[in-house]
Coordinates of C-alpha atoms in Angstrom, one line a residue:
M1 CA 22.2 7.9 26.3
K2 CA 23.2 9.8 23.5
K3 CA 25.9 12.7 23.4
I4 CA 24.8 16.4 22.4
V5 CA 27.5 18.7 21.2
M6 CA 27.5 22.3 21.4
S7 CA 29.6 24.2 18.9
L8 CA 30.7 27.6 18.3
L9 CA 29.5 29.1 15.2
Y10 CA 30.0 32.8 13.9
V11 CA 26.9 34.1 12.2
V12 CA 27.7 36.1 8.7
G13 CA 27.6 39.6 10.2
L14 CA 30.0 39.3 13.1
I15 CA 32.7 37.8 11.0
M16 CA 34.6 41.3 10.8
M17 CA 34.3 42.0 14.6
V18 CA 35.4 39.2 16.1
G19 CA 37.4 36.9 13.9
C20 CA 40.8 38.3 14.8
S21 CA 40.0 38.0 18.5
S22 CA 40.1 34.4 18.3
D23 CA 44.0 33.7 18.8
E24 CA 44.0 35.6 21.9
V25 CA 41.4 33.1 23.3
S26 CA 43.1 30.2 25.7
P27 CA 42.2 27.1 24.5
E28 CA 41.1 25.8 27.8
K29 CA 38.3 28.2 27.7
P30 CA 35.3 28.9 25.6
I31 CA 35.5 31.2 22.8
A32 CA 32.7 34.2 23.3
R33 CA 30.2 34.2 20.2
K34 CA 27.0 35.6 19.6
T35 CA 25.5 32.6 18.1
M36 CA 25.7 29.0 18.8
A37 CA 24.9 25.7 17.7
F38 CA 24.2 22.5 19.8
T39 CA 25.0 19.6 17.7
M40 CA 23.8 16.2 18.7
K41 CA 26.4 13.5 17.9
E42 CA 25.5 9.5 17.9
A43 CA 26.9 7.4 20.6
A44 CA 26.7 3.3 20.8
V45 CA 23.3 2.6 22.1
T46 CA 22.6 -0.5 24.3
S47 CA 20.0 -1.4 26.3
A48 CA 21.6 0.0 29.5
T49 CA 22.2 3.2 27.7
P50 CA 19.1 3.5 25.1
A51 CA 18.7 6.5 22.9
G52 CA 17.7 9.1 25.6
S53 CA 18.5 12.4 23.7
R54 CA 15.7 12.5 21.7
T55 CA 11.9 13.8 22.0
A56 CA 9.7 11.4 19.9
G57 CA 9.5 7.5 21.0
T58 CA 9.7 3.9 19.6
Y59 CA 8.8 1.2 21.8
T60 CA 11.5 -1.7 20.3
G61 CA 9.8 -4.1 22.5
S62 CA 12.9 -3.7 25.2
Q63 CA 13.2 0.1 25.6
L64 CA 11.7 3.1 24.3
D65 CA 14.1 5.0 22.0
F66 CA 13.6 8.4 21.3
F67 CA 13.8 10.7 18.3
W68 CA 13.5 14.6 17.4
T69 CA 10.0 15.7 15.9
A70 CA 9.1 18.8 14.3
N71 CA 9.1 22.0 16.6
D72 CA 11.3 20.7 19.0
H73 CA 13.0 23.3 20.7
L74 CA 15.8 23.5 23.8
W75 CA 16.4 26.0 26.7
V76 CA 20.0 26.9 27.8
N77 CA 20.6 28.3 32.0
N78 CA 22.8 31.2 31.2
P79 CA 23.1 33.1 34.7
S80 CA 24.7 36.1 32.1
A81 CA 21.5 36.5 30.2
T82 CA 18.7 38.6 30.9
P83 CA 16.6 36.5 31.0
A84 CA 18.6 33.6 32.2
L85 CA 16.7 31.1 30.5
V86 CA 17.4 31.4 26.7
E87 CA 15.4 29.9 24.0
S88 CA 17.0 28.1 20.9
S89 CA 16.4 30.6 17.9
S90 CA 16.5 28.0 15.4
S91 CA 17.4 24.1 14.5
N92 CA 18.2 22.3 11.4
L93 CA 14.8 20.0 11.7
A94 CA 12.9 21.6 8.9
E95 CA 15.7 20.8 6.3
Q96 CA 15.9 17.0 7.7
L97 CA 12.1 16.1 8.0
V98 CA 11.3 16.6 4.0
G99 CA 10.0 13.5 1.8
G100 CA 7.7 12.0 4.4
V101 CA 10.4 11.7 7.2
S102 CA 8.8 12.5 10.6
K103 CA 11.4 11.6 12.8
V104 CA 15.3 12.2 13.1
P105 CA 18.1 11.0 15.5
T106 CA 20.0 14.2 15.4
A107 CA 19.7 17.9 15.3
K108 CA 21.4 21.0 15.4
F109 CA 19.8 24.2 17.7
W110 CA 21.2 27.5 17.5
F111 CA 20.8 29.9 20.5
E112 CA 21.7 33.6 20.3
G113 CA 23.9 35.4 23.5
E114 CA 27.6 34.6 24.6
Y115 CA 28.5 31.8 26.3
T116 CA 32.0 31.5 28.1
A117 CA 31.5 29.5 31.3
P118 CA 32.7 25.7 31.7
S119 CA 29.3 24.3 31.7
Y120 CA 25.8 25.2 31.0
V121 CA 22.5 23.4 32.3
V122 CA 20.3 22.5 29.2
R123 CA 16.3 22.1 29.5
Y124 CA 13.8 20.5 27.1
T125 CA 10.1 21.0 28.5
G126 CA 8.5 19.9 25.2
Q127 CA 6.4 21.5 22.3
S128 CA 3.1 22.5 24.4
S129 CA 5.2 24.6 26.8
S130 CA 6.4 28.2 25.7
V131 CA 8.7 28.7 28.9
G132 CA 11.7 27.2 30.3
D133 CA 10.5 26.5 33.8
K134 CA 7.0 24.9 33.3
V135 CA 6.1 21.3 31.7
I136 CA 2.5 20.5 30.6
I137 CA 1.8 17.0 30.6
S138 CA -1.7 16.7 29.4
P139 CA -4.4 14.8 30.5
M140 CA -5.7 14.2 27.1
Q141 CA -3.0 12.2 24.8
E142 CA -3.4 10.7 21.8
Q143 CA -1.3 7.9 19.4
Q144 CA -1.6 6.9 15.8
S145 CA 0.2 4.0 15.3
P146 CA 1.5 1.2 17.5
G147 CA 4.8 1.3 18.6
E148 CA 5.2 4.6 17.3
A149 CA 4.9 7.3 20.0
T150 CA 5.7 10.4 18.0
Q151 CA 3.4 12.3 20.2
I152 CA 5.7 12.3 23.6
G153 CA 7.0 15.9 22.7
M154 CA 3.6 17.3 22.4
V155 CA 2.1 15.9 25.8
G156 CA 4.7 16.1 28.5
D157 CA 8.3 14.8 27.5
C158 CA 10.9 16.8 29.0
G159 CA 14.7 16.7 30.0
T160 CA 17.8 18.5 31.4
A161 CA 21.5 17.9 31.1
T162 CA 24.8 19.7 31.8
A163 CA 26.7 21.0 28.7
T164 CA 30.4 21.1 29.3
Y165 CA 33.0 22.5 27.4
S166 CA 35.6 20.7 25.6
A167 CA 38.9 22.4 25.2
A168 CA 40.2 19.9 22.5
A169 CA 37.3 20.0 20.3
Q170 CA 36.2 23.6 21.5
H171 CA 32.4 23.0 21.8
Y172 CA 30.2 22.0 24.6
E173 CA 28.7 18.6 24.8
F174 CA 26.0 17.0 27.0
T175 CA 23.5 14.2 27.4
L176 CA 19.7 14.8 28.0
D177 CA 18.1 12.9 30.7
H178 CA 14.4 12.5 30.5
K179 CA 12.5 13.7 33.6
A180 CA 9.2 12.5 32.7
A181 CA 7.8 9.1 33.5
Y182 CA 6.5 6.7 30.7
L183 CA 4.1 4.0 30.6
T184 CA 3.8 1.3 27.4
L185 CA 0.9 -0.9 27.5
L186 CA 0.6 -4.3 25.3
P187 CA -2.9 -5.3 26.0
Y188 CA -3.8 -8.7 24.5
S189 CA -6.5 -11.6 24.3
T190 CA -7.2 -15.0 23.2
L191 CA -10.8 -14.3 23.6
Y192 CA -11.5 -11.5 20.9
T193 CA -12.0 -11.9 17.2
G194 CA -11.5 -8.4 15.5
E195 CA -12.1 -6.2 18.4
K196 CA -10.0 -3.1 19.0
V197 CA -8.4 -1.1 21.7
S198 CA -9.7 2.3 21.1
K199 CA -9.0 4.4 24.2
I200 CA -7.0 3.6 27.8
K201 CA -7.4 5.7 30.8
I202 CA -5.3 5.6 33.4
T203 CA -6.0 7.1 37.3
A204 CA -4.0 7.2 40.3
S205 CA -4.0 8.4 43.5
S206 CA -2.4 11.7 42.7
P207 CA -2.2 14.5 40.2
I208 CA 0.1 12.6 37.1
A209 CA -0.9 15.1 34.6
G210 CA -1.3 19.2 34.6
T211 CA 1.5 22.1 34.5
F212 CA 4.3 21.7 36.8
D213 CA 7.3 23.6 37.7
F214 CA 10.5 22.7 35.9
T215 CA 14.2 23.2 37.5
D216 CA 17.6 22.0 36.5
A217 CA 17.0 19.3 38.6
G218 CA 13.6 18.3 36.8
L219 CA 9.7 18.2 37.5
A220 CA 8.8 19.7 41.0
T221 CA 5.6 17.0 40.9
T222 CA 3.9 18.3 44.1
A223 CA 1.4 21.0 43.9
P224 CA 1.1 21.3 40.1
Q225 CA -1.4 24.0 38.3
N226 CA -4.4 22.5 36.5
P227 CA -4.0 19.1 38.5
S228 CA -5.6 15.8 36.9
N229 CA -5.5 12.4 38.4
T230 CA -6.5 11.0 34.9
I231 CA -4.9 10.7 31.5
T232 CA -6.8 9.6 28.5
M233 CA -5.3 7.9 25.7
T234 CA -6.9 7.8 22.5
L235 CA -5.7 5.2 19.9
Q236 CA -6.4 6.1 16.3
G237 CA -4.6 3.1 14.0
N238 CA -5.3 2.7 10.5
D239 CA -8.8 3.6 10.3
G240 CA -9.2 5.6 13.4
S241 CA -10.9 3.2 15.3
G242 CA -8.5 2.0 17.5
F243 CA -5.4 -0.3 17.8
P244 CA -6.2 -4.5 17.1
I245 CA -6.0 -7.0 19.8
A246 CA -3.3 -9.4 19.3
N247 CA -3.4 -13.0 21.2
A248 CA -0.1 -12.6 22.4
P249 CA 1.8 -8.8 23.3
N250 CA 3.2 -7.8 20.0
R251 CA 4.3 -4.1 20.0
L252 CA 3.9 -3.8 16.4
V253 CA 0.2 -4.5 16.5
N254 CA -1.0 -2.4 19.5
S255 CA 1.5 -0.8 22.1
S256 CA 0.8 2.4 23.3
T257 CA 3.0 4.8 25.0
I258 CA 1.5 7.3 27.8
V259 CA 3.6 10.4 29.3
L260 CA 3.3 11.1 32.8
A261 CA 4.6 12.4 36.4
P262 CA 6.8 10.2 38.0
G263 CA 6.3 9.0 41.3
T264 CA 4.7 6.4 43.4
Y265 CA 1.0 6.0 43.4
S266 CA -0.9 4.0 45.8
T267 CA -3.8 3.1 43.6
F268 CA -3.2 3.1 40.0
D269 CA -6.2 2.0 37.7
I270 CA -6.0 1.3 34.0
E271 CA -9.4 1.2 32.0
Y272 CA -9.4 -0.2 28.5
T273 CA -12.3 0.7 26.0
V274 CA -13.2 -2.5 23.7
T275 CA -14.8 -1.7 20.4
H276 CA -16.8 -4.5 18.9
P277 CA -16.0 -5.4 15.3
L278 CA -19.4 -5.5 14.2
S279 CA -21.8 -3.3 16.4
H280 CA -19.2 -0.5 17.2
I281 CA -20.4 -0.8 20.9
Q282 CA -17.8 0.1 23.4
G283 CA -17.2 -2.0 26.7
T284 CA -14.9 -1.7 29.3
V285 CA -12.4 -3.9 30.9
T286 CA -10.4 -2.4 34.3
K287 CA -7.2 -3.5 35.6
H288 CA -6.4 -2.4 39.3
Y289 CA -2.6 -1.9 40.7
T290 CA -1.5 -0.6 44.0
N291 CA 1.7 0.8 45.4
V292 CA 3.2 1.4 41.7
T293 CA 6.3 3.2 41.4
F294 CA 7.4 5.8 38.1
N295 CA 10.9 6.7 37.8
P296 CA 12.2 9.9 35.8
G297 CA 13.4 9.3 32.5
K298 CA 12.3 5.3 32.6
N299 CA 9.6 3.3 30.8
K300 CA 7.3 1.2 32.5
K301 CA 5.9 -1.9 30.2
L302 CA 2.8 -3.6 31.5
N303 CA 1.2 -6.5 29.3
F304 CA -2.5 -7.4 30.5
D305 CA -4.8 -10.3 29.1
L306 CA -8.3 -8.8 28.5
P307 CA -11.0 -10.6 29.9
Y308 CA -14.5 -9.6 28.1
P309 CA -15.4 -6.0 28.7
V310 CA -18.6 -4.9 30.5
T311 CA -20.5 -3.7 27.8
P312 CA -23.8 -2.0 28.6
A313 CA -26.7 -2.4 26.3
R314 CA -27.2 0.9 24.0
Y315 CA -30.4 2.3 23.5
L316 CA -32.2 4.4 20.7
F317 CA -34.0 7.5 21.7
E318 CA -36.7 9.4 19.9
D319 CA -33.9 12.1 18.7
G320 CA -31.6 9.6 16.9
T321 CA -29.3 10.0 19.8
T322 CA -27.9 6.7 21.8
G323 CA -27.2 6.1 25.4
T324 CA -27.2 3.4 28.2
I325 CA -30.2 3.3 30.2
G326 CA -28.4 5.8 32.7
E327 CA -28.1 8.4 30.2
K328 CA -31.9 8.2 29.1
G329 CA -33.1 11.3 31.3
S330 CA -36.1 12.4 29.9
H331 CA -35.8 10.5 26.4
T332 CA -38.0 8.0 25.0
I333 CA -36.4 4.6 24.2
V334 CA -37.6 3.4 20.6
G335 CA -35.3 0.4 19.9
V336 CA -32.1 -1.2 20.9
V337 CA -28.9 -0.3 18.9
V338 CA -27.3 -3.5 17.5
K339 CA -24.7 -1.3 15.2
E340 CA -23.8 2.2 16.4
K341 CA -23.5 5.0 13.7
T342 CA -19.8 6.3 12.8
A343 CA -18.3 9.0 10.7
T344 CA -19.2 6.6 7.5
E345 CA -21.9 4.5 8.3
D346 CA -25.6 4.8 10.0
G347 CA -26.4 3.2 13.1
L348 CA -29.2 0.3 13.0
A349 CA -31.5 -0.7 15.8
V350 CA -34.2 -3.4 16.7
A351 CA -37.5 -2.7 18.0
L352 CA -38.2 -3.4 21.6
H353 CA -40.7 -6.1 20.3
S354 CA -42.0 -7.2 17.3
S355 CA -44.9 -5.1 14.7
T356 CA -48.0 -4.6 16.2
Y357 CA -49.4 -6.9 13.8
Y358 CA -49.3 -10.7 13.4
H359 CA -50.3 -13.5 11.4
L360 CA -48.6 -11.7 8.6
A361 CA -48.3 -13.7 5.3
W362 CA -46.6 -12.1 2.0
Q363 CA -49.7 -11.9 -0.1
G364 CA -53.0 -11.6 1.2
P365 CA -54.8 -9.6 4.5
R366 CA -53.8 -10.5 8.1
A367 CA -54.7 -13.7 9.3
S368 CA -56.3 -15.0 6.0
N369 CA -56.3 -18.2 4.3
V370 CA -54.3 -16.6 1.4
Y371 CA -50.6 -17.3 1.7
T372 CA -47.6 -17.2 -0.1
A373 CA -43.9 -16.6 0.1
Q374 CA -43.4 -14.5 -2.8
Q375 CA -42.0 -10.9 -1.7
W376 CA -41.5 -9.5 -5.4
N377 CA -38.0 -8.3 -4.7
N378 CA -35.3 -7.2 -7.4
V379 CA -33.2 -9.8 -6.6
M380 CA -33.6 -13.5 -4.9
Y381 CA -30.9 -15.4 -3.0
P382 CA -31.2 -19.4 -3.3
N383 CA -27.7 -19.7 -1.8
F384 CA -27.8 -19.5 1.7
T385 CA -24.0 -18.1 1.6
D386 CA -25.1 -15.1 -0.4
A387 CA -28.8 -14.5 1.7
A388 CA -26.4 -14.3 4.7
R389 CA -24.7 -11.4 3.4
D390 CA -27.9 -9.5 2.6
M391 CA -28.0 -6.3 4.1
D392 CA -30.8 -4.5 1.9
G393 CA -33.9 -4.6 4.3
Y394 CA -34.6 -1.1 4.0
K395 CA -34.1 -1.1 -0.1
Y396 CA -37.0 -3.9 0.1
T397 CA -39.0 -1.9 2.4
W398 CA -39.1 1.5 1.3
E399 CA -37.3 1.9 -2.4
G400 CA -38.8 1.0 -5.7
A401 CA -35.4 0.0 -6.5
G402 CA -35.9 -3.1 -4.0
S403 CA -38.9 -4.4 -6.1
W404 CA -39.2 -6.7 -9.2
D405 CA -40.8 -3.5 -11.3
G406 CA -38.1 -1.2 -10.1
T407 CA -40.8 1.5 -9.0
T408 CA -43.4 0.0 -6.3
V409 CA -42.6 1.0 -2.8
K410 CA -43.8 -1.7 -0.6
A411 CA -44.2 -0.1 2.4
T412 CA -46.7 2.1 1.2
S413 CA -48.5 0.2 -1.1
T414 CA -52.1 -0.7 -0.7
S415 CA -51.8 -3.9 -2.8
P416 CA -52.3 -6.9 -0.3
E417 CA -49.6 -8.6 -1.8
F418 CA -47.3 -6.3 0.4
S419 CA -49.4 -6.6 3.3
A420 CA -46.2 -8.1 5.5
F421 CA -44.0 -5.1 4.4
R422 CA -46.6 -2.5 5.3
D423 CA -48.1 -3.8 8.7
G424 CA -44.3 -5.4 9.3
T425 CA -43.3 -1.7 9.8
S426 CA -46.2 -0.5 12.3
T427 CA -44.4 -0.2 15.9
Q428 CA -47.4 1.9 17.0
H429 CA -46.4 3.1 20.4
T430 CA -43.0 4.4 19.2
D431 CA -43.7 5.8 15.7
A432 CA -45.6 8.8 17.0
A433 CA -42.3 9.4 19.0
I434 CA -39.8 9.2 16.5
T435 CA -38.6 12.9 15.8
F436 CA -35.9 12.1 13.6
A437 CA -35.9 11.4 9.8
N438 CA -33.2 12.0 7.5
G439 CA -33.0 10.1 3.9
K440 CA -33.3 6.2 5.0
R441 CA -33.0 7.3 9.0
G442 CA -36.1 7.1 11.0
K443 CA -38.6 4.8 9.0
W444 CA -38.9 1.1 10.3
F445 CA -38.6 -1.6 7.7
V446 CA -38.3 -5.5 7.5
P447 CA -34.6 -6.6 8.0
S448 CA -33.0 -8.8 5.7
V449 CA -31.3 -12.2 6.6
G450 CA -27.9 -10.5 7.4
Q451 CA -29.5 -8.0 9.5
M452 CA -31.3 -10.2 11.7
M453 CA -28.2 -12.6 12.0
L454 CA -25.9 -9.4 13.0
A455 CA -28.7 -8.6 15.7
F456 CA -28.1 -12.3 17.3
Q457 CA -24.7 -12.1 17.1
V458 CA -24.6 -8.5 18.8
L459 CA -27.1 -8.8 21.5
G460 CA -27.4 -12.3 22.0
N461 CA -23.5 -12.9 22.2
I462 CA -23.6 -15.6 19.4
S463 CA -20.7 -16.3 17.9
V464 CA -21.1 -19.7 15.8
L465 CA -23.6 -18.7 13.1
P466 CA -25.4 -21.2 10.8
T467 CA -23.9 -21.5 7.4
M468 CA -27.0 -23.0 5.4
A469 CA -30.6 -23.2 6.0
G470 CA -32.2 -25.3 8.6
Q471 CA -28.9 -24.9 10.3
T472 CA -29.2 -24.2 14.2
S473 CA -26.7 -21.5 15.4
G474 CA -24.9 -21.6 18.4
E475 CA -25.9 -21.3 21.8
G476 CA -26.1 -17.2 23.2
D477 CA -27.1 -15.6 26.5
Y478 CA -30.6 -15.5 26.6
T479 CA -30.9 -14.0 30.2
Y480 CA -28.3 -11.2 28.8
M481 CA -30.4 -10.4 25.8
K482 CA -33.8 -10.5 27.4
K483 CA -32.3 -7.9 30.1
I484 CA -31.8 -5.8 27.5
F485 CA -35.0 -5.4 26.3
T486 CA -36.6 -5.8 30.2
D487 CA -34.5 -3.1 31.6
A488 CA -35.9 -0.3 28.6
G489 CA -39.7 -1.0 29.9
L490 CA -40.7 -4.2 28.2
S491 CA -42.8 -6.2 30.5
P492 CA -41.1 -9.5 31.6
Y493 CA -44.4 -11.0 30.2
S494 CA -44.2 -9.5 26.9
N495 CA -42.2 -11.4 23.7
P496 CA -38.9 -9.2 23.5
G497 CA -37.6 -8.3 19.9
L498 CA -36.0 -11.5 18.1
I499 CA -37.9 -13.6 20.1
G500 CA -41.0 -14.0 18.1
G501 CA -44.5 -14.4 19.6
P502 CA -47.2 -15.2 19.3
D503 CA -46.0 -16.5 15.8
N504 CA -42.9 -18.6 16.3
E505 CA -41.6 -17.4 12.7
M506 CA -39.9 -13.7 12.1
W507 CA -40.1 -12.7 8.8
T508 CA -37.0 -11.1 6.8
S509 CA -37.2 -9.0 3.6
T510 CA -34.8 -11.6 2.0
Q511 CA -35.9 -13.6 -1.1
A512 CA -34.9 -17.0 -1.9
D513 CA -36.8 -17.7 -4.9
A514 CA -40.2 -17.3 -6.3
S515 CA -41.8 -19.8 -3.4
H516 CA -39.6 -19.1 -0.6
A517 CA -38.7 -16.5 1.5
Y518 CA -36.3 -16.9 4.7
C519 CA -37.5 -16.5 7.7
V520 CA -35.8 -16.6 11.5
R521 CA -36.6 -18.5 14.3
A522 CA -35.4 -18.6 18.2
I523 CA -34.8 -21.4 20.2
R524 CA -34.7 -21.1 24.2
D525 CA -33.5 -23.9 26.2
A526 CA -35.9 -25.4 28.8
G527 CA -34.4 -23.5 31.6
D528 CA -34.7 -20.2 29.6
T529 CA -31.4 -19.1 29.7
K530 CA -29.7 -19.7 26.5
I531 CA -31.1 -18.8 22.7
S532 CA -29.9 -20.0 19.2
F533 CA -31.8 -19.3 16.3
V534 CA -32.7 -21.2 12.8
I535 CA -32.8 -19.7 9.4
D536 CA -35.5 -21.3 7.3
K537 CA -37.0 -21.2 4.0
A538 CA -40.8 -20.5 4.1
E539 CA -42.8 -22.2 2.0
L540 CA -45.7 -21.5 -0.3
S541 CA -48.6 -22.2 2.1
H542 CA -49.6 -21.5 5.4
W543 CA -46.6 -19.8 6.8
T544 CA -47.6 -16.7 8.7
G545 CA -45.3 -14.7 11.1
V546 CA -44.2 -11.5 13.0
V547 CA -42.0 -9.0 11.9
N548 CA -39.1 -7.4 14.2
P549 CA -38.7 -4.1 12.6
F550 CA -35.6 -2.3 12.3
I551 CA -34.7 1.3 11.9
Y552 CA -31.5 3.2 10.5
F553 CA -30.5 6.4 12.8

């Protein structure tokens, strides 16, 4: 634990009035002063005596060390004052927190008034409390960086101490005892590749957050105002999307610390929200505990090996919003979400089933004997690795820049050379329902190779992707994938999106060369439970297929 020293200092305006009387004061008693400074003195830190006299936390791997941060303040319980609880009038934090420094190990706090008693009780009630007898433990907490719990002073950290006068040093000394409880979580998994924990929600059998009465003895945990049995921690990380998931507990990768009320809870649940690295779709994993005790001033560390999350399918509604089946309400489902929108990226969805028209060739009318794999794009990708990275389906379909001449918009051209682009963007029963349109949002388009591969990864849970044309992907879960589409109202006897039918081949808008276009073929096992896919280069003659339209939102 750390020592805090309370020194006696004159204010400049009082030097003449009280300077001469100091010789008459017994050295065994405190000297009456009009302003007093509390100065923190460093003491040795061990695992048994961690840095307890500070108000921001750093998890070291074995303990939670504390530091002072901007806007920290203290209270002194001075029975001679009216009111008795006196708030610090100033500190030296501002002069220390410069040049990018956000936390410091020591600080001075000044108080107005006279202090002559042998000891006083000091209180810390956190940055969110403006009084000395209330502590607010927030039900909504947030941490910016792993291992650095700089937020705890703002969300409920608190403490008390007895400041005792030292005759030799002529100052008061005390060590702050923290009175809140702390929970440090280190989820990990060997199953994930790139997922992040973006949110953690804890739910207890009795209130763990709210406004608590605070006395010289600490928190009164019964009957808080605005009680909450839950606390939600939002994790930011470098890009605001959460903390990475390491394959073993690692405090530097994703440890987070929650402030909560001390006590014993008969049930205690921790729900981790896991964000998919490609789709940005979130799923949850919940760990249940019973009879868990959190002691005042102590940090409890919990590791948890995360299994795969429960990830409900998300659907695109007619107005551009998304949600689960349970959130559908009066909305009309127009597609299945492949990639959720973010603050910087549009979302991406696939239609519930393939285009209304089928037997589509890249040149010539539908079901005719005129076939070609020429798409007339502005770029070709004979190398499969390049094709797999192609995400420009909308550009080839709706932008002149995506055509060989730089001007032709294939989706609206009446030329028979672009019938697959034109007819492949029709979904008929959902077109009229769509009420959102902004830039490239709200228009069906022929997906590229990269966009089709992304859809199979996300919706089919396929992790092993082909690395060359003609190579079959790893197997995914067809039962899960088909249920996503049938839950949205698609007939069980219909061919859901990404399956093909009545043609086996599903066109992409990625062009290989002047004689070949890329197409995708889904492969189901005999039991109709597994699915994989293969990407081919369609040849010049006698290749027709269907289109699975995609849409931005």
